[in-house]
Coordinates of C-alpha atoms and ligand atoms in Angstrom, one line a residue:
X1 CA 32.7 -62.3 49.5
X2 CA 32.4 -62.0 53.1
X3 CA 34.9 -59.7 54.8
X4 CA 35.9 -60.3 58.4
X5 CA 38.6 -58.4 60.2
X6 CA 40.5 -60.6 62.7
X7 CA 42.7 -58.9 65.2
X8 CA 45.4 -60.3 67.4
X9 CA 45.6 -59.7 71.1
X10 CA 48.0 -60.9 73.8
X11 CA 51.1 -60.2 75.8
X12 CA 54.5 -59.2 74.4
X13 CA 56.5 -62.0 72.7
X14 CA 53.6 -64.6 73.0
X15 CA 54.0 -65.0 69.2
X16 CA 51.2 -63.0 67.6
X17 CA 53.2 -61.8 64.6
X18 CA 54.7 -65.3 64.2
X19 CA 51.1 -66.7 64.1
X20 CA 49.9 -64.2 61.5
X21 CA 53.0 -65.3 59.3
X22 CA 52.1 -68.9 59.7
X23 CA 48.6 -68.2 58.7
X24 CA 49.0 -65.8 56.0
X25 CA 52.6 -66.0 55.0
X26 CA 53.0 -62.2 55.5
X27 CA 55.6 -60.8 58.0
X28 CA 53.7 -57.7 59.4
X29 CA 56.8 -56.5 61.4
X30 CA 57.9 -54.0 58.7
X31 CA 59.7 -51.3 60.7
X32 CA 63.5 -51.4 61.0
X33 CA 63.0 -50.9 64.8
X34 CA 60.6 -53.8 64.9
X35 CA 63.2 -56.1 63.2
X36 CA 66.0 -54.9 65.5
X37 CA 64.2 -55.2 68.7
X38 CA 62.3 -58.3 67.7
X39 CA 59.0 -56.8 68.9
X40 CA 56.0 -55.3 67.2
X41 CA 55.7 -51.5 67.7
X42 CA 52.8 -50.5 65.4
X43 CA 49.9 -52.3 63.6
X44 CA 50.6 -54.8 61.0
X45 CA 48.3 -55.7 58.2
X46 CA 47.8 -59.0 56.2
X47 CA 45.0 -61.0 54.7
X48 CA 44.1 -64.5 53.9
X49 CA 41.3 -65.9 51.5
X50 CA 40.3 -68.7 53.6
X51 CA 37.5 -69.8 51.1
X52 CA 36.4 -68.1 47.9
X53 CA 33.6 -66.6 49.9
X54 CA 35.6 -65.7 53.0
X55 CA 38.3 -63.1 53.2
X56 CA 40.1 -62.7 56.6
X57 CA 41.7 -59.3 57.1
X58 CA 44.4 -59.6 59.9
X59 CA 45.4 -56.8 62.1
X60 CA 48.4 -57.7 64.2
X61 CA 48.8 -55.6 67.3
X62 CA 51.9 -54.9 69.5
X63 CA 51.9 -56.5 73.0
X64 CA 54.3 -54.2 74.6
X65 CA 52.6 -52.1 77.4
X66 CA 54.0 -49.0 75.9
X67 CA 52.3 -49.6 72.6
X68 CA 48.8 -50.3 73.9
X69 CA 47.6 -47.0 72.3
X70 CA 48.6 -48.5 68.8
X71 CA 46.8 -51.7 69.8
X72 CA 43.9 -49.7 70.5
X73 CA 43.9 -47.9 67.1
X74 CA 43.7 -51.4 65.6
X75 CA 41.3 -53.0 67.9
X76 CA 38.4 -50.6 67.2
X77 CA 37.9 -52.2 63.6
X78 CA 38.0 -55.9 64.5
X79 CA 35.2 -58.5 64.1
X80 CA 36.9 -61.6 65.7
X81 CA 39.7 -61.5 68.3
X82 CA 42.6 -64.0 68.1
X83 CA 43.7 -64.1 71.6
X84 CA 47.4 -65.2 71.7
X85 CA 48.6 -67.0 74.9
X86 CA 52.0 -68.7 75.0
X87 CA 52.0 -72.2 76.5
X88 CA 54.0 -71.9 79.9
X89 CA 53.7 -68.2 80.2
X90 CA 50.0 -68.2 80.4
X91 CA 48.0 -65.2 81.4
X92 CA 50.2 -62.1 81.5
X93 CA 49.3 -58.4 82.2
X94 CA 48.8 -57.3 78.5
X95 CA 46.8 -60.7 78.1
X96 CA 44.3 -59.2 80.6
X97 CA 44.5 -55.6 79.4
X98 CA 43.9 -56.6 75.6
X99 CA 41.1 -59.1 76.7
X100 CA 39.4 -56.4 78.8
X101 CA 39.8 -53.8 75.9
X102 CA 38.1 -56.3 73.5
X103 CA 35.3 -56.8 76.0
X104 CA 34.9 -53.3 76.5
X105 CA 34.7 -52.6 72.7
X106 CA 31.7 -55.0 72.7
X107 CA 33.5 -57.9 70.9
X108 CA 31.3 -61.0 70.8
X109 CA 33.5 -63.4 68.8
X110 CA 36.9 -64.8 69.1
X111 CA 39.2 -67.7 69.7
X112 CA 42.3 -68.5 71.6
X113 CA 45.6 -69.8 70.2
X114 CA 47.8 -71.5 72.7
X115 CA 51.1 -70.9 71.1
X116 CA 54.6 -72.3 71.4
X117 CA 53.2 -75.6 71.9
X118 CA 56.5 -77.0 70.3
X119 CA 58.4 -76.0 73.4
X120 CA 55.9 -77.0 76.1
X121 CA 55.3 -80.5 77.4
X122 CA 52.0 -82.0 77.9
X123 CA 51.6 -81.0 81.5
X124 CA 52.3 -77.4 80.7
X125 CA 50.0 -77.4 77.9
X126 CA 47.2 -79.0 80.0
X127 CA 48.0 -76.4 82.9
X128 CA 47.9 -73.4 80.6
X129 CA 44.6 -74.7 79.1
X130 CA 43.0 -74.9 82.5
X131 CA 44.3 -71.3 83.4
X132 CA 42.8 -70.0 80.1
X133 CA 39.4 -71.6 80.8
X134 CA 39.2 -70.1 84.1
X135 CA 40.3 -66.8 82.8
X136 CA 37.7 -66.6 80.2
X137 CA 34.8 -67.9 82.3
X138 CA 31.7 -65.8 82.1
X139 CA 33.1 -63.7 79.3
X140 CA 32.3 -63.6 75.5
X141 CA 35.2 -66.0 75.0
X142 CA 33.8 -68.7 77.4
X143 CA 32.6 -71.0 74.7
X144 CA 35.5 -70.3 72.4
X145 CA 37.9 -72.9 71.1
X146 CA 41.5 -73.0 72.5
X147 CA 43.8 -74.3 69.9
X148 CA 47.3 -75.4 70.6
X149 CA 49.6 -74.2 67.9
X150 CA 53.2 -73.7 66.8
X151 CA 54.3 -71.2 64.3
X152 CA 57.6 -73.0 64.0
X153 CA 56.3 -76.6 63.3
X154 CA 53.0 -75.7 61.8
X155 CA 51.2 -77.9 64.2
X156 CA 47.7 -76.9 65.1
X157 CA 47.6 -74.2 62.3
X158 CA 45.1 -76.1 60.1
X159 CA 42.7 -76.5 62.9
X160 CA 43.1 -72.9 63.8
X161 CA 42.1 -72.1 60.3
X162 CA 39.0 -74.2 60.6
X163 CA 38.2 -72.5 63.9
X164 CA 38.8 -69.2 62.4
X165 CA 36.3 -70.0 59.6
X166 CA 33.7 -71.0 62.0
X167 CA 34.1 -67.8 64.2
X168 CA 34.1 -65.6 61.0
X169 CA 30.8 -67.4 59.9
X170 CA 29.0 -66.5 63.2
X171 CA 30.5 -63.0 63.6
X172 CA 28.2 -60.2 62.6
X173 CA 29.2 -58.1 59.6
X174 CA 29.6 -54.6 59.7
X175 CA 26.5 -52.6 58.3
X176 CA 27.2 -51.5 54.7
X177 CA 23.8 -49.8 54.5
X178 CA 24.6 -47.0 57.1
X179 CA 26.6 -44.0 56.3
X180 CA 30.3 -44.7 55.6
X181 CA 32.9 -44.1 58.2
X182 CA 36.7 -44.8 57.8
X183 CA 38.7 -44.3 61.0
X184 CA 42.3 -43.6 59.6
X185 CA 45.0 -45.7 60.9
X186 CA 47.8 -44.7 58.5
X187 CA 48.4 -41.6 56.2
X188 CA 51.2 -41.2 53.8
X189 CA 51.8 -39.7 50.4
X190 CA 52.6 -41.6 47.3
X191 CA 54.5 -40.2 44.5
X192 CA 52.4 -39.1 41.5
X193 CA 49.2 -40.0 43.7
X194 CA 49.2 -37.6 46.6
X195 CA 47.6 -38.5 49.9
X196 CA 46.7 -42.0 50.9
X197 CA 45.0 -43.0 54.0
X198 CA 44.2 -46.5 55.2
X199 CA 41.8 -48.0 57.6
X200 CA 39.0 -50.5 58.3
X201 CA 35.7 -49.2 56.8
X202 CA 33.5 -49.7 59.9
X203 CA 30.3 -49.0 58.0
X204 CA 28.8 -48.1 54.6
X205 CA 30.4 -48.1 51.2
X206 CA 32.8 -45.9 49.6
X207 CA 33.3 -45.4 45.6
X208 CA 35.6 -43.7 43.5
X209 CA 34.6 -40.1 42.8
X210 CA 32.7 -39.9 46.1
X211 CA 33.0 -36.7 48.0
X212 CA 34.1 -37.3 51.5
X213 CA 34.6 -34.9 54.7
X214 CA 37.8 -35.3 56.8
X215 CA 37.0 -35.0 60.5
X216 CA 37.8 -33.2 62.7
X217 CA 39.4 -30.7 60.4
X218 CA 36.3 -30.6 58.3
X219 CA 38.0 -30.6 54.9
X220 CA 36.3 -31.7 51.8
X221 CA 38.3 -34.1 49.5
X222 CA 37.4 -36.5 46.7
X223 CA 38.1 -40.2 46.3
X224 CA 40.5 -40.5 43.5
X225 CA 41.5 -44.2 44.0
X226 CA 40.7 -47.2 46.2
X227 CA 42.4 -50.4 47.2
X228 CA 41.2 -53.2 49.2
X229 CA 43.9 -55.3 50.7
X230 CA 46.2 -53.9 48.3
X231 CA 44.2 -54.4 45.1
X232 CA 42.6 -51.7 43.1
X233 CA 38.7 -51.6 43.4
X234 CA 35.8 -49.2 42.4
X235 CA 34.2 -49.5 45.7
X236 CA 34.8 -50.6 49.3
X237 CA 32.3 -52.0 51.7
X238 CA 31.9 -52.1 55.4
X239 CA 34.4 -54.6 56.9
X240 CA 37.1 -54.2 54.3
X241 CA 40.7 -53.0 54.8
X242 CA 40.7 -50.0 52.6
X243 CA 43.3 -47.7 51.2
X244 CA 41.9 -44.3 49.9
X245 CA 43.8 -42.0 47.6
X246 CA 42.4 -38.7 48.3
X247 CA 42.3 -35.4 46.0
X248 CA 42.0 -32.1 47.6
X249 CA 43.8 -32.6 50.9
X250 CA 47.4 -32.7 51.7
X251 CA 48.8 -35.7 53.3
X252 CA 50.6 -33.5 55.8
X253 CA 47.2 -32.4 57.0
X254 CA 46.0 -36.0 57.7
X255 CA 47.1 -38.1 60.7
X256 CA 45.9 -41.3 62.6
X257 CA 42.7 -40.8 64.5
X258 CA 41.0 -38.6 61.7
X259 CA 37.9 -40.2 60.2
X260 CA 36.6 -40.0 56.6
X261 CA 32.7 -39.6 56.5
X262 CA 30.1 -38.4 54.1
X263 CA 30.3 -34.7 53.5
X264 CA 28.0 -32.2 55.2
X265 CA 26.1 -34.8 57.6
X266 CA 27.9 -34.8 61.0
X267 CA 29.4 -32.4 63.6
X268 CA 32.4 -32.8 65.7
X269 CA 32.2 -32.7 69.5
X270 CA 34.1 -32.1 72.6
X271 CA 31.4 -33.2 75.1
X272 CA 29.7 -36.6 75.1
X273 CA 27.6 -38.4 77.7
X274 CA 28.2 -42.1 78.1
X275 CA 27.6 -45.1 80.0
X276 CA 30.9 -46.0 81.5
X277 CA 32.3 -49.2 83.1
X278 CA 35.2 -49.0 85.5
X279 CA 37.4 -52.0 85.5
X280 CA 37.4 -54.1 88.8
X281 CA 41.2 -53.8 88.9
X282 CA 41.1 -49.9 88.5
X283 CA 41.5 -47.3 91.2
X284 CA 38.4 -45.5 92.0
X285 CA 37.7 -42.8 89.4
X286 CA 37.4 -39.3 90.8
X287 CA 35.3 -36.7 89.5
X288 CA 37.1 -34.4 87.0
X289 CA 39.9 -37.0 86.7
X290 CA 42.1 -36.4 83.7
X291 CA 42.2 -39.5 81.3
X292 CA 43.2 -40.7 77.9
X293 CA 40.3 -41.2 75.8
X294 CA 40.4 -43.6 72.9
X295 CA 37.7 -44.1 70.1
X296 CA 38.1 -45.4 66.7
X297 CA 41.8 -44.9 66.0
X298 CA 41.7 -41.6 67.9
X299 CA 43.3 -40.7 71.1
X300 CA 42.6 -37.4 72.9
X301 CA 43.0 -36.1 76.4
X302 CA 39.7 -35.8 78.4
X303 CA 38.2 -34.8 81.8
X304 CA 35.7 -37.3 83.3
X305 CA 32.7 -35.7 84.9
X306 CA 30.8 -38.1 87.1
X307 CA 26.9 -37.6 86.7
X308 CA 25.5 -40.1 89.2
X309 CA 27.4 -39.0 92.1
X310 CA 30.4 -36.9 92.9
X311 CA 31.7 -39.6 95.0
X312 CA 34.5 -41.5 93.4
X313 CA 33.2 -44.3 91.2
X314 CA 33.7 -47.8 92.5
X315 CA 35.9 -50.3 90.6
X316 CA 33.7 -52.9 88.7
X317 CA 30.8 -50.6 88.5
X318 CA 29.0 -48.9 85.7
X319 CA 27.6 -45.4 85.6
X320 CA 26.8 -42.4 83.5
X321 CA 29.9 -40.3 82.9
X322 CA 30.3 -37.2 80.7
X323 CA 33.7 -36.7 79.0
X324 CA 35.0 -33.4 78.0
X325 CA 37.4 -33.9 75.3
X326 CA 40.5 -31.6 74.8
X327 CA 40.1 -31.9 71.1
X328 CA 37.2 -32.3 68.8
X329 CA 36.3 -35.6 67.5
X330 CA 33.7 -37.1 65.1
X331 CA 32.1 -39.7 67.5
X332 CA 28.5 -41.0 67.3
X333 CA 26.0 -42.4 69.6
X334 CA 26.6 -46.2 69.9
X335 CA 30.2 -45.8 69.5
X336 CA 32.6 -47.7 72.0
X337 CA 35.6 -46.1 73.6
X338 CA 38.3 -46.9 76.0
X339 CA 39.6 -44.8 78.8
X340 CA 43.3 -45.1 80.1
X341 CA 44.7 -43.4 83.3
X342 CA 47.3 -40.7 83.0
X343 CA 49.8 -42.2 85.3
X344 CA 50.3 -45.0 85.2
X345 CA 49.1 -45.3 81.7
X346 CA 46.9 -48.3 82.1
X347 CA 43.4 -49.1 80.8
X348 CA 40.8 -48.4 83.3
X349 CA 37.6 -48.9 81.6
X350 CA 35.4 -48.1 78.6
X351 CA 31.9 -47.7 77.4
X352 CA 29.3 -46.7 75.1
X353 CA 28.5 -43.1 73.7
X354 CA 24.9 -42.3 74.6
X355 CA 24.7 -38.6 73.3
X356 CA 27.6 -36.7 71.3
X357 CA 25.6 -33.5 71.5
X358 CA 24.1 -33.3 75.0
X359 CA 22.7 -30.1 76.6
X360 CA 25.3 -28.5 78.3
X361 CA 23.5 -26.6 81.0
X362 CA 21.4 -28.9 83.1
X363 CA 21.3 -30.1 86.6
X364 CA 23.4 -33.2 87.2
X365 CA 20.3 -34.9 88.4
X366 CA 18.4 -34.2 85.1
X367 CA 21.3 -35.2 82.9
X368 CA 21.4 -38.5 84.7
X369 CA 17.6 -39.1 84.3
X370 CA 18.1 -38.0 80.7
X371 CA 20.6 -40.6 80.1
X372 CA 18.4 -43.3 81.6
X373 CA 15.7 -42.1 79.3
X374 CA 18.1 -42.5 76.2
X375 CA 19.1 -46.0 77.3
X376 CA 15.4 -47.0 77.6
X377 CA 13.8 -45.2 74.5
X378 CA 16.7 -44.4 72.3
X379 CA 18.4 -41.1 71.5
X380 CA 16.1 -40.2 68.6
X381 CA 13.0 -40.4 70.8
X382 CA 14.6 -38.2 73.6
X383 CA 15.9 -35.7 71.0
X384 CA 12.5 -35.4 69.4
X385 CA 10.9 -34.9 72.8
X386 CA 13.4 -32.1 73.6
X387 CA 12.8 -30.3 70.4
X388 CA 10.1 -27.6 70.3
X389 CA 8.0 -29.2 67.7
X390 CA 10.1 -32.0 66.2
X391 CA 13.2 -32.7 64.2
X392 CA 14.0 -33.0 60.4
X393 CA 15.7 -36.2 59.2
X394 CA 18.8 -34.1 58.6
X395 CA 18.9 -33.1 62.2
X396 CA 18.2 -36.7 63.5
X397 CA 21.0 -38.0 61.2
X398 CA 23.6 -35.6 62.6
X399 CA 22.3 -36.4 66.2
X400 CA 22.2 -40.2 65.9
X401 CA 24.4 -41.1 62.9
X402 CA 22.1 -43.3 61.1
X403 CA 19.5 -43.2 58.4
X404 CA 15.9 -41.7 59.1
X405 CA 13.4 -42.3 56.2
X406 CA 10.8 -39.7 57.0
X407 CA 11.5 -36.0 56.2
X408 CA 10.0 -34.8 59.7
X409 CA 9.6 -36.5 63.1
X410 CA 7.0 -34.4 65.2
X411 CA 7.0 -34.0 68.8
X412 CA 3.6 -35.3 69.2
X413 CA 3.4 -34.4 73.0
X414 CA 4.3 -30.8 72.5
X415 CA 1.9 -30.6 69.5
X416 CA -1.0 -32.3 71.3
X417 CA -2.4 -29.1 72.4
X418 CA -2.2 -27.3 69.1
X419 CA -5.8 -28.3 68.1
X420 CA -7.4 -26.7 71.2
X421 CA -5.1 -23.8 71.3
X422 CA -5.6 -22.9 67.6
X423 CA -9.4 -23.2 67.9
X424 CA -9.3 -21.1 70.9
X425 CA -7.2 -18.5 69.0
X426 CA -9.5 -18.5 66.0
X427 CA -12.7 -18.1 68.2
X428 CA -11.1 -15.1 69.9
X429 CA -10.0 -13.6 66.4
X430 CA -13.5 -14.0 65.0
X431 CA -15.1 -12.5 68.0
X432 CA -12.9 -9.4 67.8
X433 CA -12.8 -9.0 64.1
X434 CA -16.3 -10.4 63.0
X435 CA -16.1 -8.6 59.6
X436 CA -12.9 -10.3 58.7
X437 CA -13.0 -13.6 56.8
X438 CA -10.3 -15.2 58.8
X439 CA -6.9 -14.7 60.6
X440 CA -3.7 -14.4 58.4
X441 CA -1.8 -17.8 58.7
X442 CA 1.4 -16.1 59.7
X443 CA -0.3 -14.5 62.6
X444 CA -1.6 -17.9 63.8
X445 CA 1.9 -19.4 63.4
X446 CA 3.6 -16.8 65.4
X447 CA 1.0 -17.3 68.2
X448 CA 0.6 -21.0 68.3
X449 CA 3.9 -22.2 66.8
X450 CA 6.5 -19.7 67.1
X451 CA 9.7 -20.4 65.3
X452 CA 8.2 -23.5 63.8
X453 CA 9.0 -24.5 60.2
X454 CA 6.2 -23.1 57.8
X455 CA 5.1 -26.5 56.5
X456 CA 4.3 -27.6 60.0
X457 CA 1.1 -25.3 60.4
X458 CA -0.3 -26.5 57.2
X459 CA 0.3 -30.0 58.1
X460 CA -1.5 -29.7 61.6
X461 CA -4.2 -27.5 60.3
X462 CA -5.1 -30.1 57.6
X463 CA -5.7 -32.5 60.6
X464 CA -8.5 -30.2 62.2
X465 CA -11.8 -30.8 60.4
X466 CA -13.3 -27.6 62.5
X467 CA -10.7 -25.2 60.7
X468 CA -10.6 -24.3 57.1
X469 CA -7.7 -22.7 55.2
X470 CA -8.4 -20.4 52.4
X471 CA -5.4 -18.9 50.7
X472 CA -3.4 -17.1 53.3
X473 CA -6.4 -17.0 55.7
X474 CA -7.4 -19.5 58.5
X475 CA -10.8 -19.6 60.0
X476 CA -13.2 -21.7 61.9
X477 CA -15.4 -23.7 59.5
X478 CA -18.3 -22.4 61.3
X479 CA -17.4 -18.8 60.9
X480 CA -20.0 -16.6 59.1
X481 CA -19.6 -12.8 58.6
X482 CA -22.9 -11.5 60.2
X483 CA -23.6 -8.0 59.7
X484 CA -25.5 -5.7 62.1
X485 CA -28.4 -3.7 60.8
X486 CA -26.3 -0.4 60.2
X487 CA -23.6 -2.6 58.5
X488 CA -26.0 -4.1 56.1
X489 CA -27.4 -0.7 55.3
X490 CA -23.9 0.6 54.8
X491 CA -23.0 -2.4 52.6
X492 CA -26.0 -1.7 50.5
X493 CA -25.1 1.9 50.2
X494 CA -21.5 1.2 49.1
X495 CA -22.4 -1.4 46.6
X496 CA -25.2 1.0 45.2
X497 CA -22.8 3.9 44.7
X498 CA -20.5 1.8 42.6
X499 CA -23.2 0.2 40.8
X500 CA -24.8 3.6 39.9
X501 CA -21.6 4.9 38.7
X502 CA -21.1 2.4 35.9
X503 CA -17.6 2.8 34.4
X504 CA -17.0 6.2 35.7
X505 CA -16.5 5.2 39.3
X506 CA -15.8 7.3 42.2
X507 CA -12.7 6.9 44.5
X508 CA -13.0 4.2 47.3
X509 CA -12.4 7.0 50.0
X510 CA -15.3 9.0 48.8
X511 CA -17.7 6.1 48.7
X512 CA -16.5 5.0 52.2
X513 CA -17.0 8.5 53.5
X514 CA -20.7 8.2 52.3
X515 CA -21.2 4.9 53.8
X516 CA -22.8 6.2 57.0
X517 CA -20.6 4.3 59.5
X518 CA -17.0 4.9 60.8
X519 CA -14.2 4.2 58.2
X520 CA -12.6 1.2 60.0
X521 CA -15.9 -0.9 59.7
X522 CA -16.6 0.7 56.3
X523 CA -13.4 -0.7 55.0
X524 CA -14.1 -4.2 56.2
X525 CA -17.6 -4.0 54.4
X526 CA -15.7 -2.9 51.2
X527 CA -13.3 -6.0 51.6
X528 CA -16.4 -8.3 52.0
X529 CA -17.9 -6.9 48.8
X530 CA -14.6 -7.5 47.1
X531 CA -14.3 -11.0 48.3
X532 CA -17.7 -11.8 47.2
X533 CA -16.8 -10.5 43.8
X534 CA -19.6 -7.9 43.9
X535 CA -17.0 -5.4 43.6
X536 CA -13.8 -5.8 41.4
X537 CA -10.7 -4.0 42.2
X538 CA -8.6 -3.4 38.9
X539 CA -5.6 -1.4 40.4
X540 CA -4.8 0.3 43.8
X541 CA -7.2 3.3 43.1
X542 CA -10.1 1.9 41.0
X543 CA -13.0 -0.2 42.1
X544 CA -15.8 -1.3 39.8
X545 CA -19.1 -2.9 40.3
X546 CA -19.3 -6.4 38.9
X547 CA -22.2 -5.3 36.6
X548 CA -20.0 -2.5 35.0
X549 CA -17.4 -5.2 34.2
X550 CA -20.1 -7.4 32.8
X551 CA -21.4 -4.7 30.5
X552 CA -17.9 -4.1 29.2
X553 CA -17.5 -7.7 28.4
X554 CA -20.8 -7.4 26.5
X555 CA -19.4 -4.5 24.5
X556 CA -16.3 -6.4 23.6
X557 CA -18.1 -9.8 22.9
X558 CA -19.6 -8.1 19.7
X559 CA -16.3 -7.0 18.4
X560 CA -14.1 -10.1 18.6
X561 CA -11.2 -9.9 16.3
X562 CA -11.4 -6.1 16.0
X563 CA -8.4 -4.0 16.1
X564 CA -8.7 -0.9 18.0
X565 CA -7.1 2.2 19.7
X566 CA -7.5 3.9 22.9
X567 CA -9.8 6.5 21.2
X568 CA -11.9 3.8 19.8
X569 CA -12.3 2.3 23.3
X570 CA -13.3 5.7 24.6
X571 CA -16.0 6.0 21.9
X572 CA -17.4 2.5 22.6
X573 CA -17.8 3.0 26.3
X574 CA -18.1 6.7 26.7
X575 CA -15.4 6.9 29.4
X576 CA -12.4 9.4 29.8
X577 CA -8.7 8.4 29.4
X578 CA -8.5 8.3 33.3
X579 CA -10.5 5.2 33.3
X580 CA -9.8 3.9 29.8
X581 CA -6.1 3.2 30.3
X582 CA -6.3 1.2 33.6
X583 CA -9.4 -0.7 32.2
X584 CA -7.6 -1.7 29.2
X585 CA -4.7 -2.9 31.2
X586 CA -7.1 -4.8 33.4
X587 CA -8.7 -6.3 30.1
X588 CA -5.2 -7.2 29.0
X589 CA -4.6 -9.1 32.2
X590 CA -7.9 -11.0 31.9
X591 CA -6.9 -12.0 28.3
X592 CA -10.1 -10.2 26.9
X593 CA -7.8 -7.8 24.8
X594 CA -4.1 -8.0 23.7
X595 CA -1.7 -5.2 22.8
X596 CA -0.5 -5.4 19.2
X597 CA 1.7 -2.7 17.8
X598 CA 0.2 0.8 18.5
X599 CA -3.3 -0.8 19.2
X600 CA -5.0 -3.7 20.7
X601 CA -7.1 -6.6 19.4
X602 CA -10.4 -8.0 21.1
X603 CA -9.7 -11.7 21.8
X604 CA -12.3 -14.4 21.3
X605 CA -13.4 -14.8 24.8
X606 CA -14.4 -18.5 24.2
X607 CA -10.7 -19.1 23.8
X608 CA -9.7 -17.8 27.2
Ligands
LIG701 N1 59.1 -72.1 69.4 C1 58.4 -71.3 69.1 N2 58.8 -70.0 69.1 C2 57.9 -69.0 68.7 C3 56.5 -69.4 68.4 N3 55.8 -68.3 68.1 C4 56.7 -67.3 68.2 N4 57.8 -67.9 68.6 C5 58.9 -66.8 68.9 O1 58.6 -66.0 70.0 C6 59.3 -64.8 69.8 C7 58.2 -63.7 69.7 O2 57.3 -63.9 68.5 P1 56.5 -62.8 67.9 O3 55.5 -63.3 67.1 O4 57.2 -61.7 67.5 O5 55.7 -62.3 69.3 P2 54.6 -61.1 69.3 O6 53.5 -61.7 70.1 O7 54.3 -60.7 68.0 O8 55.3 -60.2 70.1 P3 54.8 -58.5 70.2 O9 54.4 -58.1 68.8 O10 56.1 -57.7 70.4 O11 54.0 -58.3 71.3 C8 59.9 -64.9 68.4 O12 61.2 -65.1 68.7 C9 59.3 -66.1 67.8 O13 60.2 -66.8 66.9 C10 56.2 -70.8 68.4 O14 55.0 -71.2 68.0 N5 57.2 -71.8 68.8
LIG702 MG1 54.3 -58.9 67.2

């Protein structure tokens, strides 16, 4: 079923509530004060199944100028506006204000009901119609139908329904595939159930048992129950009027203006960069002017910081403006907002959030240019360009409020020099340390990509054919260890000393001291012999020549399955306990022998 939210709009007493009742049968003026005064004060809710496939949710708003703030809380969720203009009274101040609000909120669809047609004569109806046509000229309502209706006689109501069905069919539906957001317009507690909040689900879906986060207080709660237009449901989708029974949060902590969203994805903000439109009828907007800021169902005090020029902004113009919010909000790029003046409290403009987490310290000129870039390339592209290497999907989601399929988005400009710089670094390294096989990867990461996530280095090195990664070392593929004459001689000497010793090897220090070259170089040569497996290190102290270990394997090969003790092993090999124990531990590790009880057993080496 298609869910479309229809919101009323229009001047006080023009017949919005009566019209919603004529359409749906529901009287949305529920408050005693509303009954007594005969006006709407807060939002009213009703719904109508126009066809089996189309459900209209109605949000009836108050027309009184004192309650525009309530109107704003309802207007943020609507898809189709039903402008209500009484025949004879025609365009009045809140007709204009509500209309501007709808336009600034980016509404694209609507229709106009010319109400109280029963008490207007044909000339009045014709005159009002002409005034309405002129009023909407050039706006999103220009081509919208104007239907003369009477809530008293019911005339025109059938046609209005048809036109509503048409408008609902062409309205774009809210995005159910994005993360869910539910700006809260009511909160109360229900006996035996606890906290209940209601709102229009502006995106995503919500299911029973889902975990949610309440913004801006950042409390986690669980969805215990759901209702859509008053009927129990297991899940709610974008566009539906939703009531959520929450477990884990007290209703006293919740109020209109808060938002439910998925847990752990988003941050609140007190500083947003926007593109702002100042209404033609407003006073010029001064830098640092205090304003009322409305977004979703929330209202907070804010200060406007002009970014393009410190000269007051001209009415009817559009410019980048930063708003410093007095209280934190969950607000995301692309969100619309409305700004009202402090005194008199009138709507002066509205706009679109470009960045809800902009850099704080930046020259005004640069901020300005940055916002132009965001409008041109999108926030994600700019945020990636501003990051040292790139951003993870989680970082981009928090920043942009939508899904990002890849795990990582690299800053290809910043990383374009990595290939050349890493090749240079490795060339240098090999020149300074020719006897080393390569540079430790961590060292390269600290030099070439300080502070980068570890996976990035591997990813980038994998793209450079001139570079080879071997374990924890990186080298140029062309790097060969080339020994000088004295080094070759020393290498042969070191190897020879170990080979000649058989299993009764001398200490490494002793061998190095006999190598004939200085200790640092000699140690590098020893490392090379170890890497080439000519020498084998079995623990921190003992190094054997490969041929000695081979001989040992030979001794064991003839004794497969034999149980033996340390003294047996000493007899077979002719070595002392000092070598026997570490060698046996080495053989255990190599699965050539295995401890069993007090002794060991020689394993079948074909099985290992
Ligand atoms: N004759 C006539 N009276 C109407 C019609 N529609 C509404 N009224 C009357 O106009 C008065 C105001 O109607 P409401 O529906 O409360 O007006 P509203 O636009 O909801 O007013 P607010 O919510 O306070 O802005 C009531 O006395 C209605 O009975 C109509 O079509 N014909
Ligand atoms: Mg009303």
